[in-house]
Coordinates of C-alpha atoms in Angstrom, one line a residue:
Chain A
X26 CA 37.3 26.3 165.7
X27 CA 40.0 28.9 165.9
X28 CA 40.6 30.3 169.3
X29 CA 42.0 33.7 170.2
X30 CA 42.9 34.6 173.8
X31 CA 43.7 37.9 175.4
X32 CA 45.5 38.7 178.6
X33 CA 44.7 40.2 180.9
X34 CA 40.9 40.2 180.8
X35 CA 40.7 43.2 183.1
X36 CA 43.4 45.7 184.2
X37 CA 43.3 48.7 186.4
X38 CA 46.2 51.1 186.2
X39 CA 47.2 54.5 187.4
X40 CA 47.3 57.5 185.2
X41 CA 50.8 57.9 183.6
X42 CA 51.7 54.2 183.6
X43 CA 51.9 51.8 180.7
X44 CA 49.8 48.7 180.1
X45 CA 50.5 45.8 177.8
X46 CA 47.7 43.6 176.4
X47 CA 48.5 40.3 174.7
X48 CA 46.6 38.7 171.9
X49 CA 47.4 35.1 171.1
X50 CA 46.0 32.7 168.4
X51 CA 46.0 29.4 170.2
X52 CA 45.5 26.8 167.5
X53 CA 46.4 28.6 164.3
X54 CA 49.0 30.9 162.9
X55 CA 47.7 34.5 162.3
X56 CA 49.4 36.4 159.6
X57 CA 47.3 39.4 160.4
X58 CA 45.8 40.7 163.6
X59 CA 43.6 43.6 164.3
X60 CA 43.1 45.8 167.4
X61 CA 39.8 47.4 168.1
X62 CA 38.5 49.7 170.7
X63 CA 34.9 49.6 171.9
X64 CA 33.2 52.3 173.9
X65 CA 30.1 51.5 176.0
X66 CA 27.1 50.6 173.8
X67 CA 29.1 51.5 170.7
X68 CA 30.4 49.7 167.8
X69 CA 34.0 48.5 167.3
X70 CA 36.5 51.1 166.1
X71 CA 39.4 49.6 164.3
X72 CA 42.7 51.0 165.7
X73 CA 45.3 49.3 163.7
X74 CA 46.2 46.3 161.5
X75 CA 49.2 44.3 162.5
X76 CA 51.0 42.0 160.1
X77 CA 53.6 39.6 161.4
X78 CA 57.1 40.9 161.0
X79 CA 56.2 44.4 159.8
X80 CA 55.0 47.7 161.3
X81 CA 51.4 48.1 162.2
X82 CA 49.2 50.2 160.1
X83 CA 47.2 52.7 162.2
X84 CA 43.8 54.1 161.4
X85 CA 43.4 57.8 161.1
X86 CA 43.3 59.5 164.4
X87 CA 45.0 56.8 166.3
X88 CA 48.3 57.8 167.9
X89 CA 50.9 55.3 167.0
X90 CA 53.3 56.5 169.8
X91 CA 50.6 56.1 172.4
X92 CA 49.3 52.7 171.2
X93 CA 52.3 50.6 170.5
X94 CA 51.6 47.4 168.6
X95 CA 54.1 44.6 168.1
X96 CA 53.4 41.4 166.1
X97 CA 56.5 39.5 166.9
X98 CA 55.3 36.0 165.9
X99 CA 52.6 34.3 164.0
X100 CA 50.7 33.7 167.2
X101 CA 51.2 36.8 169.3
X102 CA 50.5 40.5 169.0
X103 CA 50.7 43.0 171.8
X104 CA 49.2 46.4 172.3
X105 CA 50.9 48.7 174.8
X106 CA 49.0 51.7 176.0
X107 CA 51.7 54.1 177.0
X108 CA 51.3 56.9 179.6
X109 CA 47.7 55.9 180.1
X110 CA 45.1 58.5 180.9
X111 CA 41.5 58.1 182.1
X112 CA 40.2 58.7 178.6
X113 CA 42.0 55.6 177.5
X114 CA 39.7 53.5 179.6
X115 CA 37.8 51.3 177.3
X116 CA 37.3 47.7 176.1
X117 CA 40.0 46.6 173.8
X118 CA 39.4 43.6 171.5
X119 CA 41.8 41.9 169.2
X120 CA 41.1 39.6 166.3
X121 CA 43.1 37.4 164.0
X122 CA 43.0 36.2 160.4
X123 CA 44.3 32.7 159.7
X124 CA 45.4 31.9 156.3
X125 CA 46.1 34.7 153.9
X126 CA 42.9 35.7 152.2
X127 CA 40.8 34.0 154.9
X128 CA 37.4 35.5 155.3
X129 CA 36.6 35.2 159.0
X130 CA 38.2 37.1 161.8
X131 CA 38.4 35.3 165.1
X132 CA 38.0 37.6 168.0
X133 CA 39.5 37.5 171.4
X134 CA 37.4 37.9 174.6
X135 CA 38.5 41.5 175.1
X136 CA 40.4 43.4 177.8
X137 CA 38.7 45.9 180.0
X138 CA 41.1 48.7 180.8
X139 CA 40.4 51.2 183.6
X140 CA 42.8 54.1 184.1
X141 CA 42.4 55.8 187.5
Chain B
X15 CA 34.4 53.0 151.0
X16 CA 32.2 50.2 152.2
X17 CA 29.6 50.9 154.8
X18 CA 27.0 49.0 156.8
X19 CA 23.8 50.3 158.4
X20 CA 21.9 48.7 161.1
X21 CA 18.8 50.9 161.4
X22 CA 17.6 49.6 164.7
X23 CA 19.4 50.3 168.0
X24 CA 17.2 47.8 169.8
X25 CA 14.9 44.9 168.9
X26 CA 12.5 43.4 171.4
X27 CA 10.9 40.0 170.7
X28 CA 8.9 37.5 172.7
X29 CA 10.5 34.2 173.4
X30 CA 9.4 31.7 170.7
X31 CA 8.6 34.3 168.2
X32 CA 10.6 34.8 165.0
X33 CA 13.2 37.5 165.1
X34 CA 14.8 39.7 162.4
X35 CA 17.8 42.0 162.9
X36 CA 18.2 44.3 159.9
X37 CA 21.3 45.2 158.0
X38 CA 21.9 47.1 154.7
X39 CA 25.2 47.6 153.0
X40 CA 27.0 49.7 150.5
X41 CA 30.0 48.2 148.7
X42 CA 31.8 48.5 145.5
X43 CA 32.3 45.1 143.9
X44 CA 31.1 41.8 145.4
X45 CA 30.0 42.0 149.0
X46 CA 31.4 39.8 151.6
X47 CA 29.1 40.0 154.6
X48 CA 29.2 38.8 158.1
X49 CA 27.2 38.6 161.3
X50 CA 28.8 38.5 164.8
X51 CA 27.2 38.4 168.2
X52 CA 28.6 39.9 171.4
X53 CA 27.6 39.0 174.9
X54 CA 28.3 41.5 177.8
X55 CA 32.0 42.0 178.4
X56 CA 33.0 39.5 175.8
X57 CA 34.5 39.5 172.4
X58 CA 32.6 38.8 169.2
X59 CA 31.5 35.4 168.1
X60 CA 31.2 34.6 164.4
X61 CA 27.6 33.6 163.4
X62 CA 27.6 33.4 159.7
X63 CA 28.9 34.8 156.4
X64 CA 27.9 35.3 152.8
X65 CA 30.6 35.1 150.2
X66 CA 28.9 33.7 147.2
X67 CA 26.3 31.0 146.3
X68 CA 22.9 30.6 147.9
X69 CA 21.3 33.7 149.1
X70 CA 20.1 32.0 152.3
X71 CA 23.0 31.4 154.6
X72 CA 22.7 29.2 157.7
X73 CA 24.9 29.8 160.6
X74 CA 25.5 29.0 164.3
X75 CA 22.8 28.6 167.0
X76 CA 19.9 28.3 164.5
X77 CA 20.5 31.7 162.9
X78 CA 20.3 32.4 159.2
X79 CA 20.6 35.4 157.0
X80 CA 19.2 36.3 153.6
X81 CA 21.3 38.1 151.1
X82 CA 19.3 40.4 148.9
X83 CA 21.3 42.0 146.2
X84 CA 18.5 44.3 144.8
X85 CA 17.8 45.6 148.2
X86 CA 21.4 45.6 149.4
X87 CA 20.3 43.9 152.5
X88 CA 21.6 41.0 154.7
X89 CA 19.0 40.6 157.5
X90 CA 19.6 38.2 160.3
X91 CA 16.8 35.9 161.2
X92 CA 15.8 33.1 163.5
X93 CA 12.5 31.2 163.4
X94 CA 12.1 30.9 167.2
X95 CA 13.9 33.3 169.6
X96 CA 15.4 32.1 172.9
X97 CA 16.0 34.2 176.0
X98 CA 19.7 33.3 175.6
X99 CA 19.8 35.0 172.2
X100 CA 19.7 38.3 174.0
X101 CA 22.9 40.1 173.1
X102 CA 24.4 42.7 170.8
X103 CA 24.5 41.8 167.1
X104 CA 26.9 43.3 164.6
X105 CA 26.7 43.2 160.8
X106 CA 30.0 43.7 159.0
X107 CA 31.4 43.9 155.5
X108 CA 34.8 43.0 154.4
X109 CA 36.9 46.0 153.3
X110 CA 40.4 46.4 152.0
X111 CA 42.4 48.5 154.4
X112 CA 45.5 50.6 154.0
X113 CA 47.7 47.7 155.1
X114 CA 46.5 45.7 152.0
X115 CA 44.8 43.2 154.1
X116 CA 41.1 42.7 154.4
X117 CA 39.5 44.3 157.4
X118 CA 35.9 44.5 158.6
X119 CA 33.7 47.5 158.7
X120 CA 31.0 47.1 161.3
X121 CA 27.6 48.4 161.7
X122 CA 26.8 50.2 164.9
X123 CA 25.2 47.1 166.4
X124 CA 21.6 46.1 167.4
X125 CA 20.7 45.1 170.9
X126 CA 18.4 42.1 170.8
X127 CA 16.2 41.5 173.9
X128 CA 14.2 38.3 174.0
X129 CA 11.4 38.6 176.6
X130 CA 10.4 35.5 178.4

């Protein structure tokens, strides 16, 4: 099956610094990737949709200047949390769609971000 | 807009007993429905989907779901629960997002606990 990886799995950073999270599709090309945020015991909140070679589309209420998304290739999307604050601490999950029009999203294992 | 409701925050079932995790949906047009499972501190794993065809859909790990158009439901079922089935379960519907690509709208999740 399709495999999506995320790196790092856990990261602790100090307030005010920036953190980059990578999402890779390992055995398929992903034209579209998604970034979600999940709060404890809560559902997934879609942050943005990332299409290869174009700007990401952010959901309402998500600050594009704070959460920078780059989808530079068909196998890699990155999420950079800039000037992180403790309230940015969360579980971030990416997913990928394979072929255009594909039905299933394949999810990465998630990244636990803790901002101190 | 599409929406998904999971009316139960938690479901408890004894090992060996049948389990049901409920999901109802609201969509315009044909529904494309999914079930995902999430283990602690992990990403989501795809279980099964309904796109078209038979109302009873069989998926991974012995799970199945029944699509009921008149009741707008897509309940997840398993004939005999295992302790290892204990996890968080998400129902989702495919939605068309602002980026023009198909994104998932998730229910709030149901925590399943299988008691030995």
